[in-house]
mmCIF file of C-alpha atoms in Angstrom:
data_model
loop_
_atom_site.group_PDB
_atom_site.id
_atom_site.type_symbol
_atom_site.label_atom_id
_atom_site.label_comp_id
_atom_site.label_asym_id
_atom_site.label_seq_id
_atom_site.Cartn_x
_atom_site.Cartn_y
_atom_site.Cartn_z
ATOM 1 C CA MET A 1 79.441 104.641 90.559
ATOM 2 C CA SER A 2 79.658 105.308 86.803
ATOM 3 C CA ASP A 3 77.066 104.317 84.261
ATOM 4 C CA LYS A 4 79.710 102.246 82.684
ATOM 5 C CA LYS A 5 80.274 100.145 85.715
ATOM 6 C CA GLN A 6 76.578 100.012 86.485
ATOM 7 C CA LYS A 7 76.060 98.472 83.083
ATOM 8 C CA SER A 8 78.884 95.966 83.278
ATOM 9 C CA PHE A 9 76.573 93.030 82.067
ATOM 10 C CA GLU A 10 75.647 95.106 79.008
ATOM 11 C CA ILE A 11 79.162 94.306 77.464
ATOM 12 C CA LEU A 12 78.324 90.476 77.697
ATOM 13 C CA SER A 13 77.063 88.382 74.777
ATOM 14 C CA THR A 14 73.403 87.464 74.619
ATOM 15 C CA ASN A 15 74.530 83.867 74.821
ATOM 16 C CA ILE A 16 76.216 84.378 78.219
ATOM 17 C CA LEU A 17 73.364 86.511 79.549
ATOM 18 C CA GLN A 18 70.966 83.779 78.703
ATOM 19 C CA LYS A 19 73.282 81.212 80.518
ATOM 20 C CA LEU A 20 73.369 83.547 83.611
ATOM 21 C CA SER A 21 69.658 83.919 83.516
ATOM 22 C CA GLU A 22 69.167 80.019 83.257
ATOM 23 C CA ASN A 23 71.272 80.054 86.706
ATOM 24 C CA GLY A 24 69.286 82.714 88.368
ATOM 25 C CA ILE A 25 71.712 85.417 87.853
ATOM 26 C CA THR A 26 70.204 88.598 86.316
ATOM 27 C CA GLN A 27 72.124 91.507 88.113
ATOM 28 C CA ALA A 28 75.853 92.106 88.531
ATOM 29 C CA THR A 29 77.198 92.437 92.142
ATOM 30 C CA ASN A 30 79.215 95.454 93.265
ATOM 31 C CA VAL A 31 82.520 93.839 92.490
ATOM 32 C CA GLN A 32 81.414 92.563 89.159
ATOM 33 C CA ASN A 33 80.362 96.173 88.259
ATOM 34 C CA GLU A 34 83.721 97.405 89.267
ATOM 35 C CA VAL A 35 85.983 94.777 87.879
ATOM 36 C CA ILE A 36 84.314 93.507 84.632
ATOM 37 C CA PRO A 37 84.885 96.632 82.548
ATOM 38 C CA VAL A 38 88.638 96.841 83.609
ATOM 39 C CA ILE A 39 89.285 93.091 82.735
ATOM 40 C CA ALA A 40 87.343 93.592 79.514
ATOM 41 C CA ALA A 41 89.652 96.455 78.509
ATOM 42 C CA GLY A 42 92.645 94.049 78.842
ATOM 43 C CA LYS A 43 94.191 95.583 81.915
ATOM 44 C CA SER A 44 96.040 93.563 84.676
ATOM 45 C CA VAL A 45 94.326 93.815 88.011
ATOM 46 C CA ILE A 46 94.404 92.709 91.565
ATOM 47 C CA PHE A 47 91.181 92.947 93.267
ATOM 48 C CA GLN A 48 89.995 92.348 96.879
ATOM 49 C CA SER A 49 86.297 91.771 97.753
ATOM 50 C CA GLU A 50 84.806 90.098 100.800
ATOM 51 C CA THR A 51 83.759 86.349 100.550
ATOM 52 C CA GLY A 52 80.460 85.731 98.911
ATOM 53 C CA THR A 53 80.450 88.875 96.699
ATOM 54 C CA GLY A 54 80.878 87.168 93.262
ATOM 55 C CA LYS A 55 84.601 87.413 92.599
ATOM 56 C CA THR A 56 84.775 84.183 90.341
ATOM 57 C CA TYR A 57 82.242 85.558 87.810
ATOM 58 C CA ALA A 58 83.856 89.128 87.973
ATOM 59 C CA TYR A 59 86.857 87.679 86.136
ATOM 60 C CA LEU A 60 85.187 84.722 84.310
ATOM 61 C CA LEU A 61 82.469 86.642 82.557
ATOM 62 C CA PRO A 62 84.715 89.158 80.634
ATOM 63 C CA LEU A 63 87.351 86.439 79.819
ATOM 64 C CA VAL A 64 84.698 84.150 78.451
ATOM 65 C CA ASN A 65 83.005 87.027 76.456
ATOM 66 C CA LYS A 66 86.441 87.595 74.825
ATOM 67 C CA ILE A 67 87.085 83.917 74.135
ATOM 68 C CA GLU A 68 83.518 83.575 72.528
ATOM 69 C CA ALA A 69 84.118 86.470 70.247
ATOM 70 C CA ASP A 70 87.170 84.669 68.891
ATOM 71 C CA ALA A 71 86.395 82.326 65.804
ATOM 72 C CA ASP A 72 89.462 80.145 66.682
ATOM 73 C CA THR A 73 88.198 77.498 69.135
ATOM 74 C CA THR A 74 91.590 75.572 69.250
ATOM 75 C CA LYS A 75 93.958 77.790 71.154
ATOM 76 C CA LEU A 76 94.545 77.933 74.975
ATOM 77 C CA ARG A 77 93.387 81.386 76.033
ATOM 78 C CA VAL A 78 93.159 81.537 79.828
ATOM 79 C CA ILE A 79 94.911 79.825 82.655
ATOM 80 C CA ILE A 80 93.342 80.023 86.137
ATOM 81 C CA CYS A 81 95.471 78.961 89.111
ATOM 82 C CA ALA A 82 93.900 77.903 92.479
ATOM 83 C CA PRO A 83 95.426 76.749 95.748
ATOM 84 C CA THR A 84 93.345 73.607 96.102
ATOM 85 C CA PHE A 85 91.629 70.829 94.104
ATOM 86 C CA GLU A 86 88.236 71.881 95.514
ATOM 87 C CA LEU A 87 88.351 75.510 94.380
ATOM 88 C CA ALA A 88 89.940 74.559 90.969
ATOM 89 C CA SER A 89 86.929 72.095 90.474
ATOM 90 C CA GLN A 90 84.479 74.734 91.620
ATOM 91 C CA ILE A 91 85.880 77.511 89.143
ATOM 92 C CA ASN A 92 85.688 74.667 86.355
ATOM 93 C CA LEU A 93 82.001 74.105 87.131
ATOM 94 C CA ALA A 94 81.260 77.953 87.166
ATOM 95 C CA ALA A 95 82.931 78.240 83.736
ATOM 96 C CA LYS A 96 80.951 75.319 82.259
ATOM 97 C CA LYS A 97 77.703 77.197 83.303
ATOM 98 C CA ILE A 98 78.455 80.136 81.158
ATOM 99 C CA THR A 99 80.284 78.629 78.076
ATOM 100 C CA ASP A 100 80.282 75.711 75.736
ATOM 101 C CA ARG A 101 83.916 76.337 75.038
ATOM 102 C CA LYS A 102 86.132 73.536 76.312
ATOM 103 C CA THR A 103 87.550 73.728 79.777
ATOM 104 C CA ALA A 104 90.086 71.385 81.511
ATOM 105 C CA LEU A 105 90.715 70.699 85.241
ATOM 106 C CA LEU A 106 94.556 69.978 85.675
ATOM 107 C CA ILE A 107 95.388 69.269 89.193
ATOM 108 C CA GLY A 108 98.350 67.621 91.075
ATOM 109 C CA GLY A 109 97.853 63.989 92.136
ATOM 110 C CA ALA A 110 95.894 63.019 88.999
ATOM 111 C CA PRO A 111 97.522 60.805 86.365
ATOM 112 C CA LEU A 112 99.650 62.861 83.915
ATOM 113 C CA LYS A 113 98.857 60.555 81.036
ATOM 114 C CA ARG A 114 95.091 61.290 81.392
ATOM 115 C CA GLN A 115 95.903 65.128 81.462
ATOM 116 C CA PHE A 116 97.910 64.685 78.219
ATOM 117 C CA GLU A 117 94.722 63.183 76.640
ATOM 118 C CA THR A 118 92.484 66.035 77.881
ATOM 119 C CA LEU A 119 94.944 68.621 76.398
ATOM 120 C CA LYS A 120 94.793 67.037 72.990
ATOM 121 C CA GLU A 121 91.130 68.054 73.057
ATOM 122 C CA LYS A 122 92.492 71.638 72.921
ATOM 123 C CA PRO A 123 90.727 73.351 75.893
ATOM 124 C CA GLN A 124 90.458 77.098 75.726
ATOM 125 C CA ILE A 125 90.374 77.496 79.541
ATOM 126 C CA VAL A 126 92.570 75.509 81.800
ATOM 127 C CA ILE A 127 92.123 75.541 85.703
ATOM 128 C CA GLY A 128 94.503 73.937 87.856
ATOM 129 C CA THR A 129 97.169 73.965 90.794
ATOM 130 C CA ALA A 130 100.252 75.829 90.347
ATOM 131 C CA ALA A 131 102.954 72.992 90.432
ATOM 132 C CA ARG A 132 100.898 70.796 87.917
ATOM 133 C CA LEU A 133 100.483 73.637 85.577
ATOM 134 C CA VAL A 134 104.141 74.442 85.672
ATOM 135 C CA GLU A 135 105.020 70.727 85.033
ATOM 136 C CA LEU A 136 102.793 70.606 81.996
ATOM 137 C CA ILE A 137 104.208 73.678 80.504
ATOM 138 C CA ARG A 138 107.801 72.466 81.110
ATOM 139 C CA LEU A 139 106.913 69.159 79.494
ATOM 140 C CA LYS A 140 105.468 71.264 76.491
ATOM 141 C CA LYS A 141 102.103 69.693 76.755
ATOM 142 C CA LEU A 142 100.443 72.891 77.996
ATOM 143 C CA LYS A 143 101.235 75.660 75.281
ATOM 144 C CA VAL A 144 100.918 79.184 76.636
ATOM 145 C CA GLN A 145 102.105 81.207 73.732
ATOM 146 C CA ASP A 146 98.473 82.259 72.697
ATOM 147 C CA LEU A 147 97.262 82.981 76.162
ATOM 148 C CA TYR A 148 95.120 86.146 76.700
ATOM 149 C CA CYS A 149 95.200 85.958 80.395
ATOM 150 C CA ALA A 150 96.371 84.202 83.740
ATOM 151 C CA VAL A 151 94.307 84.387 86.923
ATOM 152 C CA PHE A 152 95.473 83.776 90.384
ATOM 153 C CA ASP A 153 92.545 83.049 92.543
ATOM 154 C CA GLU A 154 92.776 83.108 96.352
ATOM 155 C CA CYS A 155 96.137 84.808 95.454
ATOM 156 C CA ASP A 156 97.074 85.419 99.160
ATOM 157 C CA ARG A 157 97.086 81.684 99.686
ATOM 158 C CA LEU A 158 99.017 80.961 96.499
ATOM 159 C CA LEU A 159 101.718 83.311 97.688
ATOM 160 C CA LYS A 160 102.136 81.821 101.043
ATOM 161 C CA LYS A 161 105.589 80.383 101.859
ATOM 162 C CA GLU A 162 104.771 76.902 101.022
ATOM 163 C CA SER A 163 103.382 77.559 97.535
ATOM 164 C CA PHE A 164 105.196 80.702 96.659
ATOM 165 C CA GLU A 165 107.767 79.140 94.594
ATOM 166 C CA ASP A 166 105.351 77.208 92.395
ATOM 167 C CA THR A 167 103.165 80.331 91.910
ATOM 168 C CA ASP A 168 106.213 82.342 91.018
ATOM 169 C CA ASN A 169 107.462 79.683 88.502
ATOM 170 C CA LEU A 170 103.917 79.639 86.785
ATOM 171 C CA ARG A 171 104.048 83.430 86.362
ATOM 172 C CA ASN A 172 107.519 83.205 84.876
ATOM 173 C CA CYS A 173 106.364 80.791 82.325
ATOM 174 C CA LEU A 174 103.782 83.252 80.878
ATOM 175 C CA PRO A 175 104.208 85.360 77.798
ATOM 176 C CA LYS A 176 105.248 89.008 78.835
ATOM 177 C CA GLU A 177 102.043 90.389 77.280
ATOM 178 C CA CYS A 178 99.825 88.149 79.101
ATOM 179 C CA GLN A 179 97.087 89.892 81.201
ATOM 180 C CA ILE A 180 97.445 89.053 84.908
ATOM 181 C CA ILE A 181 94.680 88.926 87.290
ATOM 182 C CA GLY A 182 94.730 88.184 91.099
ATOM 183 C CA CYS A 183 91.878 88.227 93.557
ATOM 184 C CA SER A 184 90.995 87.218 97.174
ATOM 185 C CA ALA A 185 88.874 88.310 100.179
ATOM 186 C CA THR A 186 92.204 89.186 101.910
ATOM 187 C CA ILE A 187 95.256 90.594 100.139
ATOM 188 C CA ASN A 188 98.536 91.093 102.036
ATOM 189 C CA LYS A 189 101.632 93.060 101.167
ATOM 190 C CA THR A 190 103.410 89.990 99.541
ATOM 191 C CA ALA A 191 100.323 89.852 96.910
ATOM 192 C CA ARG A 192 100.549 93.575 96.357
ATOM 193 C CA ILE A 193 104.319 93.255 95.601
ATOM 194 C CA PHE A 194 103.793 90.184 93.330
ATOM 195 C CA PHE A 195 101.057 92.019 91.361
ATOM 196 C CA ALA A 196 102.833 95.417 91.548
ATOM 197 C CA ASP A 197 102.373 96.163 87.822
ATOM 198 C CA ALA A 198 98.587 95.521 88.046
ATOM 199 C CA GLU A 199 95.727 97.953 88.840
ATOM 200 C CA ASN A 200 94.637 97.686 92.452
ATOM 201 C CA ILE A 201 90.988 97.600 93.217
ATOM 202 C CA LYS A 202 89.780 97.149 96.822
ATOM 203 C CA MET A 203 85.985 96.936 97.294
ATOM 204 C CA GLN A 204 84.344 98.948 99.861
ATOM 205 C CA ASP A 205 83.502 96.634 102.862
ATOM 206 C CA GLU A 206 79.851 95.558 102.700
ATOM 207 C CA PHE A 207 80.018 94.388 106.324
ATOM 208 C CA ILE A 208 78.828 90.893 105.464
ATOM 209 C CA LEU A 209 80.734 89.544 108.599
ATOM 210 C CA SER A 210 78.855 92.088 111.049
ATOM 211 C CA LYS A 211 75.669 92.640 109.270
ATOM 212 C CA ARG A 212 74.462 89.364 107.890
ATOM 213 C CA ILE A 213 76.156 86.903 110.062
ATOM 214 C CA GLU A 214 75.327 86.545 113.821
ATOM 215 C CA HIS A 215 78.217 85.373 115.952
ATOM 216 C CA TRP A 216 77.907 83.043 118.912
ATOM 217 C CA ALA A 217 80.356 81.871 121.592
ATOM 218 C CA ILE A 218 80.095 78.640 123.526
ATOM 219 C CA TYR A 219 82.544 77.767 126.219
ATOM 220 C CA ALA A 220 83.853 74.267 126.314
ATOM 221 C CA GLU A 221 87.058 72.709 127.670
ATOM 222 C CA LEU A 222 89.189 71.074 124.972
ATOM 223 C CA ARG A 223 88.340 67.449 126.008
ATOM 224 C CA GLU A 224 84.607 68.354 125.934
ATOM 225 C CA LYS A 225 84.358 70.097 122.627
ATOM 226 C CA ILE A 226 83.115 67.233 120.391
ATOM 227 C CA ASP A 227 80.404 66.316 122.958
ATOM 228 C CA PHE A 228 79.251 70.043 123.080
ATOM 229 C CA LEU A 229 79.308 69.835 119.193
ATOM 230 C CA ARG A 230 77.001 66.832 119.192
ATOM 231 C CA LYS A 231 74.730 68.534 121.675
ATOM 232 C CA PHE A 232 74.767 71.755 119.646
ATOM 233 C CA LEU A 233 73.611 69.862 116.422
ATOM 234 C CA ALA A 234 70.871 68.114 118.253
ATOM 235 C CA ALA A 235 69.523 71.256 119.707
ATOM 236 C CA GLU A 236 70.039 73.557 116.713
ATOM 237 C CA ASN A 237 69.196 71.132 113.887
ATOM 238 C CA PRO A 238 71.115 73.299 111.271
ATOM 239 C CA GLY A 239 69.883 73.393 107.670
ATOM 240 C CA LYS A 240 73.475 73.022 106.437
ATOM 241 C CA ALA A 241 76.508 73.236 108.747
ATOM 242 C CA LEU A 242 80.137 73.492 107.862
ATOM 243 C CA ILE A 243 82.445 72.526 110.796
ATOM 244 C CA PHE A 244 86.170 73.846 110.876
ATOM 245 C CA THR A 245 89.073 72.773 112.920
ATOM 246 C CA SER A 246 92.706 74.032 112.425
ATOM 247 C CA ARG A 247 94.266 70.569 112.828
ATOM 248 C CA SER A 248 93.693 68.215 109.895
ATOM 249 C CA ASP A 249 93.925 65.140 112.177
ATOM 250 C CA GLN A 250 91.021 66.525 114.179
ATOM 251 C CA VAL A 251 88.905 66.338 111.116
ATOM 252 C CA GLU A 252 88.788 62.546 111.068
ATOM 253 C CA ASN A 253 88.607 62.370 114.892
ATOM 254 C CA ILE A 254 85.379 64.517 114.883
ATOM 255 C CA TYR A 255 83.870 62.581 111.927
ATOM 256 C CA LYS A 256 84.474 59.304 113.626
ATOM 257 C CA LYS A 257 82.948 60.549 117.038
ATOM 258 C CA LEU A 258 79.883 61.905 115.258
ATOM 259 C CA THR A 259 79.245 59.042 113.054
ATOM 260 C CA TYR A 260 79.717 56.693 116.180
ATOM 261 C CA LYS A 261 76.734 58.733 117.608
ATOM 262 C CA HIS A 262 74.773 58.042 114.387
ATOM 263 C CA ILE A 263 74.948 61.529 113.069
ATOM 264 C CA ASP A 264 75.118 61.726 109.356
ATOM 265 C CA CYS A 265 78.086 63.894 108.295
ATOM 266 C CA ALA A 266 81.052 64.034 105.623
ATOM 267 C CA ALA A 267 84.429 64.924 106.073
ATOM 268 C CA LEU A 268 87.314 66.408 104.007
ATOM 269 C CA TYR A 269 90.437 64.975 105.618
ATOM 270 C CA ALA A 270 94.010 64.828 104.571
ATOM 271 C CA LYS A 271 94.124 61.003 104.038
ATOM 272 C CA ALA A 272 91.038 60.893 101.778
ATOM 273 C CA ASP A 273 91.586 60.605 98.123
ATOM 274 C CA LYS A 274 90.302 63.106 95.621
ATOM 275 C CA GLN A 275 87.263 60.905 94.669
ATOM 276 C CA GLU A 276 86.397 60.642 98.385
ATOM 277 C CA ARG A 277 86.748 64.356 98.832
ATOM 278 C CA LYS A 278 84.626 64.971 95.637
ATOM 279 C CA SER A 279 81.930 62.637 97.047
ATOM 280 C CA ALA A 280 81.757 64.382 100.383
ATOM 281 C CA ILE A 281 81.505 67.887 98.613
ATOM 282 C CA ASP A 282 78.813 66.652 96.320
ATOM 283 C CA ARG A 283 76.714 65.053 99.084
ATOM 284 C CA PHE A 284 77.072 68.233 101.121
ATOM 285 C CA ARG A 285 76.307 70.515 98.024
ATOM 286 C CA SER A 286 73.162 68.640 97.145
ATOM 287 C CA GLY A 287 71.787 68.592 100.620
ATOM 288 C CA LYS A 288 71.932 64.708 100.901
ATOM 289 C CA CYS A 289 74.219 65.367 103.964
ATOM 290 C CA LYS A 290 73.701 68.323 106.169
ATOM 291 C CA ILE A 291 77.096 68.406 107.944
ATOM 292 C CA LEU A 292 80.631 68.704 106.495
ATOM 293 C CA ILE A 293 83.782 68.778 108.492
ATOM 294 C CA THR A 294 86.934 70.314 107.224
ATOM 295 C CA SER A 295 90.198 72.045 107.745
ATOM 296 C CA ASP A 296 90.986 75.484 106.644
ATOM 297 C CA LEU A 297 92.987 74.227 103.648
ATOM 298 C CA GLY A 298 90.097 71.934 102.532
ATOM 299 C CA ALA A 299 87.456 74.608 102.633
ATOM 300 C CA ARG A 300 89.548 77.593 101.252
ATOM 301 C CA GLY A 301 87.380 79.054 98.478
ATOM 302 C CA LEU A 302 84.510 76.574 98.657
ATOM 303 C CA ASP A 303 81.375 78.225 97.424
ATOM 304 C CA ILE A 304 78.428 76.057 98.528
ATOM 305 C CA PRO A 305 75.041 77.684 98.591
ATOM 306 C CA ASP A 306 72.849 77.875 101.543
ATOM 307 C CA ILE A 307 75.167 77.063 104.500
ATOM 308 C CA THR A 308 73.239 78.067 107.446
ATOM 309 C CA HIS A 309 75.815 77.546 110.257
ATOM 310 C CA ILE A 310 79.695 77.822 110.465
ATOM 311 C CA ILE A 311 80.971 75.899 113.461
ATOM 312 C CA GLN A 312 84.524 76.717 114.482
ATOM 313 C CA MET A 313 86.043 74.082 116.867
ATOM 314 C CA ASP A 314 89.097 76.284 117.497
ATOM 315 C CA LEU A 315 90.444 79.679 116.304
ATOM 316 C CA PRO A 316 92.900 79.852 113.570
ATOM 317 C CA GLU A 317 96.322 81.410 114.104
ATOM 318 C CA ASP A 318 95.865 83.698 111.165
ATOM 319 C CA ASP A 319 92.991 86.022 111.557
ATOM 320 C CA ASP A 320 92.379 86.226 107.956
ATOM 321 C CA PHE A 321 91.278 82.480 108.211
ATOM 322 C CA PHE A 322 88.714 83.529 110.552
ATOM 323 C CA ILE A 323 87.134 85.688 107.878
ATOM 324 C CA HIS A 324 87.416 83.092 105.342
ATOM 325 C CA ARG A 325 85.623 80.457 107.643
ATOM 326 C CA ALA A 326 82.735 82.756 108.634
ATOM 327 C CA GLY A 327 82.339 83.892 104.976
ATOM 328 C CA ARG A 328 81.251 80.507 103.994
ATOM 329 C CA THR A 329 77.694 81.440 105.336
ATOM 330 C CA ALA A 330 75.573 84.492 104.271
ATOM 331 C CA ARG A 331 76.492 84.222 100.677
ATOM 332 C CA ALA A 332 74.519 85.929 97.737
ATOM 333 C CA GLY A 333 72.526 88.277 100.119
ATOM 334 C CA LYS A 334 71.514 85.633 102.686
ATOM 335 C CA SER A 335 72.175 85.539 106.317
ATOM 336 C CA GLY A 336 73.851 82.875 108.684
ATOM 337 C CA ILE A 337 75.347 82.123 112.043
ATOM 338 C CA ASN A 338 79.034 81.670 112.997
ATOM 339 C CA VAL A 339 79.637 79.639 116.122
ATOM 340 C CA VAL A 340 82.953 79.358 118.052
ATOM 341 C CA ILE A 341 83.193 76.488 120.524
ATOM 342 C CA GLY A 342 86.203 77.468 122.566
ATOM 343 C CA ASP A 343 88.084 77.200 125.765
ATOM 344 C CA GLU A 344 88.914 80.247 127.963
ATOM 345 C CA PHE A 345 92.100 81.155 125.902
ATOM 346 C CA GLU A 346 90.168 80.858 122.672
ATOM 347 C CA LEU A 347 87.163 82.962 123.883
ATOM 348 C CA ARG A 348 89.542 85.774 124.875
ATOM 349 C CA HIS A 349 90.985 85.624 121.453
ATOM 350 C CA TYR A 350 87.454 85.798 120.073
ATOM 351 C CA ALA A 351 86.861 88.903 122.105
ATOM 352 C CA THR A 352 89.845 90.607 120.285
ATOM 353 C CA LEU A 353 88.464 89.604 116.982
ATOM 354 C CA GLU A 354 85.089 90.973 118.036
ATOM 355 C CA LYS A 355 86.775 94.410 118.434
ATOM 356 C CA LYS A 356 89.058 94.037 115.377
ATOM 357 C CA PHE A 357 86.210 93.139 112.889
ATOM 358 C CA GLY A 358 83.502 95.189 114.543
ATOM 359 C CA LEU A 359 81.473 92.172 115.506
ATOM 360 C CA THR A 360 78.826 91.617 118.158
ATOM 361 C CA VAL A 361 79.399 88.236 119.719
ATOM 362 C CA TYR A 362 76.627 86.632 121.696
ATOM 363 C CA PRO A 363 77.360 84.014 124.553
ATOM 364 C CA LYS A 364 75.332 80.893 124.373
ATOM 365 C CA GLN A 365 74.913 77.795 126.432
ATOM 366 C CA ILE A 366 73.313 74.426 125.913
ATOM 367 C CA ARG A 367 70.857 73.289 128.571
ATOM 368 C CA ASN A 368 68.163 70.727 128.467
ATOM 369 C CA GLY A 369 68.635 70.257 124.716
ATOM 370 C CA LYS A 370 68.104 73.944 124.074
ATOM 371 C CA ILE A 371 70.536 76.915 123.157
ATOM 372 C CA THR A 372 69.867 79.700 125.354
ATOM 373 C CA LYS A 373 71.827 82.872 126.875
ATOM 374 C CA PRO A 374 74.011 81.977 129.791
ATOM 375 C CA GLU A 375 72.543 82.821 133.179
ATOM 376 C CA VAL A 376 74.084 85.961 134.577
#
């Protein structure tokens, strides 16, 4: 690695470095060392790096640095597009930690009138979902002619079939000279085509999935899974556990059955409004609640510190989602445990993932209130 990349934080202002230090960040991660100089040079880039490696600040830091060097505090300079409300909200919080320049969160489902008022305050960084950003641009409320850059975070998700049109429309609204950035933990062919004009950076695998996460398998028939989950939580008493299920209707089912057994938990389920979802995440983030139940969509990009356990109640059809799920733990250099509670078919699939991703999976059983190795 060149000296230039090793010293990526040195291009940042004293003000930003001070704010980073106040948040306990004093050293750049590998992806930040690689990407910050490229973005600071104004180049368009698509970069891939494992979950928990610091991608958000890899693009935010050089962009905020450029904005703060500009004396004009009234023009919109950066748009950041995210696939979910939760990720957009999280990026907004991350930006507020490093700059006093105005930011705005513009997501679908929120009242347009309130967002019109927010835009009158002239934010310089706007974070939102693709359909709402396009709507505001077409209504001429969001003026993009002075943009430095547009970022597409979790770009593989943004380019999936159900959201491709909105993402493509947003890109077509941008000025031709606008710097374009895309990033994700998993980048597919569609994303590489969409960002064909950008420099391509793929970070070397740090093997977080295999080296810092311990993988367990617990056999349970479908009808017994929630009971096994309850027994697991009682036996393991996790510090902070994120529970995944592929089916959004199952989120509410698991939540109801756990709360019926007097287990304090929170849930991100489809019917919940944004305030309820925010409340659930805030309780979990603060540690007031140690268990959060979610679907893949709800948790995509969630960066909550100190998650000790991931519990997968099934395996996703898309193997990339397995990586995104497991990668919610073992962030920022820590370690964690990823547990799959699966039936015979799912555990066979787990065995193929074990080979595909170079993992070691340890079979476990729950007996007499303890988690042990199965008897041979």
